[in-house]
mmCIF file of C-alpha atoms and ligand atoms in Angstrom:
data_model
loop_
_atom_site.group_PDB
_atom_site.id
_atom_site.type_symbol
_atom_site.label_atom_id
_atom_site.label_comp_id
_atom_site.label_asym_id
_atom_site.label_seq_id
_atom_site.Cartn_x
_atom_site.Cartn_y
_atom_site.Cartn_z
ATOM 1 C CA UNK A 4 0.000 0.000 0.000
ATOM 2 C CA UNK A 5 1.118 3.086 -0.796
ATOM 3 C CA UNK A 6 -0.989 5.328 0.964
ATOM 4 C CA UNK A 7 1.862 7.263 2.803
ATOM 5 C CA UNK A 8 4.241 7.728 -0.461
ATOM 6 C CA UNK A 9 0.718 9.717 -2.062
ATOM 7 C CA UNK A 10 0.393 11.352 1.163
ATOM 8 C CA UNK A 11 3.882 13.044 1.342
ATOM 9 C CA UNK A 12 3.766 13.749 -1.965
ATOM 10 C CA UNK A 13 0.649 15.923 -1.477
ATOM 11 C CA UNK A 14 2.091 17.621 0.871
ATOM 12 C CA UNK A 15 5.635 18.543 -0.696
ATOM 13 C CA UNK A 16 3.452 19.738 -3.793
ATOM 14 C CA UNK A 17 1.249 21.536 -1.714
ATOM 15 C CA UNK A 18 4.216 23.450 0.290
ATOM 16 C CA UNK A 19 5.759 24.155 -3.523
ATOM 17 C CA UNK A 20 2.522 25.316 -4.847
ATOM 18 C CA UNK A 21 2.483 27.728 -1.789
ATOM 19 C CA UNK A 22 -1.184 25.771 -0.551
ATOM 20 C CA UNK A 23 -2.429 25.381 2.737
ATOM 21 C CA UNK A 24 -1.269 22.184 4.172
ATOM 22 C CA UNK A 25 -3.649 19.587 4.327
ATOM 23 C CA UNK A 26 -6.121 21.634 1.618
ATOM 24 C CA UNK A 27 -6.167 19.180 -0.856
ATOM 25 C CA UNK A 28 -8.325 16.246 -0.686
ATOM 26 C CA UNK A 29 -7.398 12.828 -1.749
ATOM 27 C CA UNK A 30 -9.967 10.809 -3.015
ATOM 28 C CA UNK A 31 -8.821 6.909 -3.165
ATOM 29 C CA UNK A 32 -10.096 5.409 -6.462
ATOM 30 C CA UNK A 33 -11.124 1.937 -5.145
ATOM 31 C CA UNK A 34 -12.719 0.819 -8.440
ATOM 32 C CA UNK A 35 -12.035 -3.043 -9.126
ATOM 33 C CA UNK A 36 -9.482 -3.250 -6.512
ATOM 34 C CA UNK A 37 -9.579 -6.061 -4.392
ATOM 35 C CA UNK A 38 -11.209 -5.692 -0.674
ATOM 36 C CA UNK A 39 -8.225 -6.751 1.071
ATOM 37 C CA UNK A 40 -5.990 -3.499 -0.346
ATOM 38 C CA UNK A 41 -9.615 -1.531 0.364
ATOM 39 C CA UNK A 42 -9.690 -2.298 3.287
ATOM 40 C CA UNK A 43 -6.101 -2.314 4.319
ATOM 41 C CA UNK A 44 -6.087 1.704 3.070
ATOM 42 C CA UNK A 45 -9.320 1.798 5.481
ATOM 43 C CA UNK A 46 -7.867 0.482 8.672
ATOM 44 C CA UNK A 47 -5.009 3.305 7.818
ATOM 45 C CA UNK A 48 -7.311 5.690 8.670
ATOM 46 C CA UNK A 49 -8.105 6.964 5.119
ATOM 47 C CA UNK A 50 -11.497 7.969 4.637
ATOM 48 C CA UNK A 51 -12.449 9.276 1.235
ATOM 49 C CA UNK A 52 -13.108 7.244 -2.005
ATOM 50 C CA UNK A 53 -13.403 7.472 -5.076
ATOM 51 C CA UNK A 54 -15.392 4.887 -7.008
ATOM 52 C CA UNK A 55 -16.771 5.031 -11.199
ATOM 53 C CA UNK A 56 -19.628 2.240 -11.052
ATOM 54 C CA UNK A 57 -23.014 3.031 -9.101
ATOM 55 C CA UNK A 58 -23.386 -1.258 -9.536
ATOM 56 C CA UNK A 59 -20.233 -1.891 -7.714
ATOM 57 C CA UNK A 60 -20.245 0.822 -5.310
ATOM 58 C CA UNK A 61 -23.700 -0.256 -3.950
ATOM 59 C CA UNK A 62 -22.027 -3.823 -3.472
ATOM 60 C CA UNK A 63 -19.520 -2.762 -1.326
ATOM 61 C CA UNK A 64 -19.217 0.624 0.637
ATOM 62 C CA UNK A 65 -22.723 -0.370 2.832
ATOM 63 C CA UNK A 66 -20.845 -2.775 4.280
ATOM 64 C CA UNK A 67 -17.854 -0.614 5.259
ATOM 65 C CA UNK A 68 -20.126 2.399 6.658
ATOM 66 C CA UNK A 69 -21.125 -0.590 9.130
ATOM 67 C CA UNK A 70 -17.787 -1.241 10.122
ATOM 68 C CA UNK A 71 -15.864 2.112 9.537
ATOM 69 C CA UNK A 72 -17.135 5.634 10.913
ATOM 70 C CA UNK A 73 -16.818 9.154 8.920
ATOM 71 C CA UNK A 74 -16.509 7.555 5.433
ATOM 72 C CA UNK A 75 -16.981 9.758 2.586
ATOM 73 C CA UNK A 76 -17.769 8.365 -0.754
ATOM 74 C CA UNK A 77 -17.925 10.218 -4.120
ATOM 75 C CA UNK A 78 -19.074 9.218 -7.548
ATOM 76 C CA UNK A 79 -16.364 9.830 -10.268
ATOM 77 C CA UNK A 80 -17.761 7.832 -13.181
ATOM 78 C CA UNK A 81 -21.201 8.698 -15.572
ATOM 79 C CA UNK A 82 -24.307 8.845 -13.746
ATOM 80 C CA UNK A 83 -27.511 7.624 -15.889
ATOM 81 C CA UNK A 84 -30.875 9.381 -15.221
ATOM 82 C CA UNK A 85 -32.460 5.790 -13.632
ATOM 83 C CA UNK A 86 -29.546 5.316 -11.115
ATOM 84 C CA UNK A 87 -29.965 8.947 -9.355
ATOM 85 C CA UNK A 88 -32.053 7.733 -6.375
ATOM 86 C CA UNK A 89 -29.206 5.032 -5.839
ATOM 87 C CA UNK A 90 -26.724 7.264 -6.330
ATOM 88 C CA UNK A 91 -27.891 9.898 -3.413
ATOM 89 C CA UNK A 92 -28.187 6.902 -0.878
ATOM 90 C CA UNK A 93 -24.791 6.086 -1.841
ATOM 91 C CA UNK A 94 -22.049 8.810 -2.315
ATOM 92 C CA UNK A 95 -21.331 12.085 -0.337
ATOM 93 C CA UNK A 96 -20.428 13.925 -3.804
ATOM 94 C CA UNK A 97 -20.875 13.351 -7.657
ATOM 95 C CA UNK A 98 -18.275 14.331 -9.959
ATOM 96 C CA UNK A 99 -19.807 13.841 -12.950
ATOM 97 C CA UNK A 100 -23.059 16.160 -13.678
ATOM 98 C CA UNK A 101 -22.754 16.627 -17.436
ATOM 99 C CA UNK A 102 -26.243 17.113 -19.060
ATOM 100 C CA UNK A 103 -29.711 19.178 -18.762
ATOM 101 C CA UNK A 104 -31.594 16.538 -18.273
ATOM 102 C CA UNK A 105 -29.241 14.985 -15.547
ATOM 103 C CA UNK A 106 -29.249 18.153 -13.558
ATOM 104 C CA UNK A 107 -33.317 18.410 -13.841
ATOM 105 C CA UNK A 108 -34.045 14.981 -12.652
ATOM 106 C CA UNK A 109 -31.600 15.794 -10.010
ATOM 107 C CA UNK A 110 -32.622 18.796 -9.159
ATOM 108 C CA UNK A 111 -36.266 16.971 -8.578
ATOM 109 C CA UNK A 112 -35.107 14.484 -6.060
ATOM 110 C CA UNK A 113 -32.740 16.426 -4.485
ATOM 111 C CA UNK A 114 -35.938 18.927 -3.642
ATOM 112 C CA UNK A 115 -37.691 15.887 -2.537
ATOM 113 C CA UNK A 116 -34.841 14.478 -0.049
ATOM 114 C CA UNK A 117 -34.050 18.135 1.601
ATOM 115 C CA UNK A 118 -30.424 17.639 1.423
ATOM 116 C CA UNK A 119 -28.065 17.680 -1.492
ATOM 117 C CA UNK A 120 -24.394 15.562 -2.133
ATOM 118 C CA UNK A 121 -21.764 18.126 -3.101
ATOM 119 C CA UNK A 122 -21.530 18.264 -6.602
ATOM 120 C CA UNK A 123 -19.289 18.749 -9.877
ATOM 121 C CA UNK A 124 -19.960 19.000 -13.577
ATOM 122 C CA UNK A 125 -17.811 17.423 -15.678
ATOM 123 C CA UNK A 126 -16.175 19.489 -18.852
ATOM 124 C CA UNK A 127 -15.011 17.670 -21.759
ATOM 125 C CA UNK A 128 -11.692 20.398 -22.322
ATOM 126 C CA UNK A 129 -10.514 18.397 -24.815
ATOM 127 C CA UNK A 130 -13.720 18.028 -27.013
ATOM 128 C CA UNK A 131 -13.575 14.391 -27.224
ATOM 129 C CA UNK A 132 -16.884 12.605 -28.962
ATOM 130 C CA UNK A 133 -16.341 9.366 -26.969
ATOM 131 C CA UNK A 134 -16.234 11.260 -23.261
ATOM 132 C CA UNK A 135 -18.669 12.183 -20.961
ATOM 133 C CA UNK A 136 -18.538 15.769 -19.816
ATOM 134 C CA UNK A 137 -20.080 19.177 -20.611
ATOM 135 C CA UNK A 138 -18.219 21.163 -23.672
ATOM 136 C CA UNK A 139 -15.751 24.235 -23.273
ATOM 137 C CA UNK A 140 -18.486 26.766 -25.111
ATOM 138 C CA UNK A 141 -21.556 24.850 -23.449
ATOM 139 C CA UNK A 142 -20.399 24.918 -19.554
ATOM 140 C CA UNK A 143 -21.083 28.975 -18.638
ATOM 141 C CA UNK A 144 -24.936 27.960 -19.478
ATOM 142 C CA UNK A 145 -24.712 24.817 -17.713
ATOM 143 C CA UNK A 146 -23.932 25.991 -14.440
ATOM 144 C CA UNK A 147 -26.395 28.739 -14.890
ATOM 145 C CA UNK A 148 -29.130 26.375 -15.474
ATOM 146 C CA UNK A 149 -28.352 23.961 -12.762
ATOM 147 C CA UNK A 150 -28.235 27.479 -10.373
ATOM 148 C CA UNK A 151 -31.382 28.361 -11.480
ATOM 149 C CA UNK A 152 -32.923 24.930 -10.712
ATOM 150 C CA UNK A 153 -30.772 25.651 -7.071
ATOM 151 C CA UNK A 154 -28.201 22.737 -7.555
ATOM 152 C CA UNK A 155 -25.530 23.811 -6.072
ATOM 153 C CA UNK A 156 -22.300 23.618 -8.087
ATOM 154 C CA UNK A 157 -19.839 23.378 -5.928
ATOM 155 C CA UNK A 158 -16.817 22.884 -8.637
ATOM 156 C CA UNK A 159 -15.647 21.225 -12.280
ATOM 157 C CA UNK A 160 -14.458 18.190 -13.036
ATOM 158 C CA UNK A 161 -11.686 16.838 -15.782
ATOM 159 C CA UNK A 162 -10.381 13.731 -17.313
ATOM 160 C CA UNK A 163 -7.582 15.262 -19.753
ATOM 161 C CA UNK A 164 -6.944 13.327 -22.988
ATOM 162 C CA UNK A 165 -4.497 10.412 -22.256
ATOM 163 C CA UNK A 166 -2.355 11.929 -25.318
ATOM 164 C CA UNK A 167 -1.974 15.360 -24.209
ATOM 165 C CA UNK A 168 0.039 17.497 -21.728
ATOM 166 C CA UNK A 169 -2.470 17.253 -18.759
ATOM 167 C CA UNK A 170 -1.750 20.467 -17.309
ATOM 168 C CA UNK A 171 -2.788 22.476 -20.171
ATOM 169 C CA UNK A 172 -6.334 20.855 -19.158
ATOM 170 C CA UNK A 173 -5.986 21.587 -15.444
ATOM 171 C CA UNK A 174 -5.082 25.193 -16.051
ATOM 172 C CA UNK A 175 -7.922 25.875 -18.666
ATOM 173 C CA UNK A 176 -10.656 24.018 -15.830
ATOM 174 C CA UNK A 177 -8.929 26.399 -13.499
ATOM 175 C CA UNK A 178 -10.054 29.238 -15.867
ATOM 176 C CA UNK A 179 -13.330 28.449 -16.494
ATOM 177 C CA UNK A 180 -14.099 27.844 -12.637
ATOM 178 C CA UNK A 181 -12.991 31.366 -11.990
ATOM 179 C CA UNK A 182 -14.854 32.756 -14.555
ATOM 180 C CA UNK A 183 -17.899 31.148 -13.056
ATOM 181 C CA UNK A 184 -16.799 32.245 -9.456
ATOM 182 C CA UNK A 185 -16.481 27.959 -8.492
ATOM 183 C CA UNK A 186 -13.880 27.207 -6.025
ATOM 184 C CA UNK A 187 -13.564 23.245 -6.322
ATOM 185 C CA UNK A 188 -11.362 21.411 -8.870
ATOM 186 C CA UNK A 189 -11.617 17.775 -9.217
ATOM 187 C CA UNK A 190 -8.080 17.051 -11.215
ATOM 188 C CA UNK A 191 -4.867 15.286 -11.293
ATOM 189 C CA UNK A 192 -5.095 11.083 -11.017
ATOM 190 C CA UNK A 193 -2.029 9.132 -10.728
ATOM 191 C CA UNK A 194 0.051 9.713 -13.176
ATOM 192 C CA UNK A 195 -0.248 14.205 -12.640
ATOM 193 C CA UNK A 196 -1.509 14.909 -9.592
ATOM 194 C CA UNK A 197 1.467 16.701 -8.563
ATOM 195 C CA UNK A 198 1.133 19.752 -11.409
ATOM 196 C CA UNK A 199 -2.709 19.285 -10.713
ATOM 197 C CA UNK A 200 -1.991 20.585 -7.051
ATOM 198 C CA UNK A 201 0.408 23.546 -8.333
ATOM 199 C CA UNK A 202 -2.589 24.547 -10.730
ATOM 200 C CA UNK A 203 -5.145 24.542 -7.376
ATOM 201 C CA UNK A 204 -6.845 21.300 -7.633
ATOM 202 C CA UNK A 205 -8.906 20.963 -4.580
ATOM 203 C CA UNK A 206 -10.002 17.373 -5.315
ATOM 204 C CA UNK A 207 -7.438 14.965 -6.489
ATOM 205 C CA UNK A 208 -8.429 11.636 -7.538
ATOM 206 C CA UNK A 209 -5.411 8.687 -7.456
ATOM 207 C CA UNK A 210 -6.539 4.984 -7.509
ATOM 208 C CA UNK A 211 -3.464 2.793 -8.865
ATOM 209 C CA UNK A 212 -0.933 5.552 -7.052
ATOM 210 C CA UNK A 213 -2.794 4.143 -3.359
ATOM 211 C CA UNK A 214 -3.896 0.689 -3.790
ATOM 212 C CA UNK A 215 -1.807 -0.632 -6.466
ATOM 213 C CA UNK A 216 -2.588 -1.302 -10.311
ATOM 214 C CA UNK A 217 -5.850 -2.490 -11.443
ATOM 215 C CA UNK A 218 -6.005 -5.972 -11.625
ATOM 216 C CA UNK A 219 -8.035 -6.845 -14.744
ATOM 217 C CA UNK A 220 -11.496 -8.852 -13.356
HETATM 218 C C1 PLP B 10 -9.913 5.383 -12.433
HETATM 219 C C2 PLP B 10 -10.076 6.847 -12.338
HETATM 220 C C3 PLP B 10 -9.105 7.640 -11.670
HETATM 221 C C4 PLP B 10 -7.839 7.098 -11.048
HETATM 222 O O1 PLP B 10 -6.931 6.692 -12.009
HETATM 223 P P1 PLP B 10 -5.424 6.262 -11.603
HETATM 224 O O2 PLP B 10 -4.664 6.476 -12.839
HETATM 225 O O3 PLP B 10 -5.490 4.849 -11.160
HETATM 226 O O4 PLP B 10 -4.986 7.168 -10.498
HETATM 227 C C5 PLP B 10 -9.344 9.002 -11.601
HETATM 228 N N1 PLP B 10 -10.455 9.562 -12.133
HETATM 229 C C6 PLP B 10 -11.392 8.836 -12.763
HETATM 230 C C7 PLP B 10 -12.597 9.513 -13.323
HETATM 231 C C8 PLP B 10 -11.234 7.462 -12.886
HETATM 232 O O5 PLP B 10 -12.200 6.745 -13.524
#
C-alpha cells in the first residue's frame, strides 16, 4: 500500500505550490481493486473514495459504513438518469453532472430528499466525442441552469486526454471555474496529480498511485 508515499507527496506539492497544508483532498479510487488493499487503506485511517460504477459501489461501501465511521464516498464515473435515487443513498459527492436533463431529474429528487451531495460538472476540455462531460463553449450555461434549478455547483471536473500534456487541461478548468466564481477542482489522477496541485486542484483523484494497479477482473 502506498498510501503514505501519495500522502507526502501531497504535501511537498502543496508546500511548492504555496497551498495550505492539508487543503487538498485525496480521493482513493477503489474501483475493481480487491477488498483486502480496500480495506487495508481503510484500517489506515483513510477515509475518502473514489469509485466510477453506481453497480459496484452499492455492493460494497454499505458494508464498510457498518464497520468504519466518517466515510466519505464520491461518484467519479457517468451517472444515468435511472440510477440517481441510488446514487444519493450512496455517495457524499458526484463528480460527474454533465447534461440538462441529468441536472433536472436531479434537481427533482434532491428537492424531494431536503439535502443535497456536493456536486461537480464534468467538462469535456478536450472536445472528445467518446467522453462524458459538458463542452468548453456549453459549460457557462450549464452551471447557470443547474443554479437556477438551485443545484448547487460546488466545482468542475476533468479527465484530460491520455495523449496530451495534462496540465494544459488543469489550467484551462482552473479558468473556467474562476470565470464562473467555483472554487472546487476535481483534477490530477495518478500519473499528474502533482502539477494538478500547483494549478489549485482541490479534489485529487489517485486509484493505482494508493492501492496498487488495477487488476483486470
Ligand atoms: C480510475 C479513475 C481515476 C484514477 O486513475 P489512476 O490512474 O489509477 O490514479 C481518476 N479519475 C477517474 C474519473 C477514474 O475513472
Amino acid at each position: 500500500m502506498s498510501l503514505d508515499e501519495i500522502t507526502s507527496r501531497i504535501a511537498v506539492a502543496e508546500n511548492r505550490a504555496g497551498r495550505v497544508p492539508g487543503s487538498v483532498k485525496l480521493i482513493a479510487v477503489s474501483k475493481v481493486q480487491p477488498p483486502e488493499r480496500v480495506e487495508a487503506v481503510l484500517k489506515a485511517g483513510h477515509r475518502l473514495f473514489g469509485e466510477n460504477r453506481v453497480q459496484e459501489a452499492a455492493g460494497k461501501w454499505p458494508g464498510y459504513r457498518e464497520r468504519f465511521d466518517g466515510l466519505s464516498v464520491h461518484l467519479i464515473g457517468p451517472l444515468q438518469t435511472n440510477k440517481i435515487k441510488q446514487a444519493l443513498d450512496l455517495f457524499e459527492a458526484i463528480h460527474s453532472v454533465d447534461r440538462p436533463k441529468l441536472a433536472s431529474k436531479l434537481a427533482t429528487e434532491v428537492q424531494a430528499r431536503g439535502t443535497c451531495p456536493e456536486l461537480f460538472v464534468q467538462v469535456n476540455t478536450g472536445e472528445e466525442p467518446q467522453k462524458a462531460g459538458v463542452l468548453p463553449d456549453d459549460l457557462d450555461s450549464f452551471v447557470k441552469q443547474c443554479q437556477d434549478l438551485d443545484l448547487p455547483i460546488s466545482g468542475l471536473m476533468v479527465i484530460p486526454p491520455v495523449d496530451e500534456e495534462p496540465s494544459l487541461h488543469f489550467a484551462l478548468l482552473r479558468k473556467m471555474a474562476e470565470r464562473n466564481g467555483l472554487e472546487g477542482l476535481s483534477m490530477g489522477m495518478s500519473s499528474d496529480f502533482e502539477s494538478a496541485i500547483a494549478l489549485g486542484a482541490t479534489h485529487i483523484r489517485v486509484g493505482s498511485g494508493v492501492f496498487g494497479e488495477r487488476v483486470p477482473t
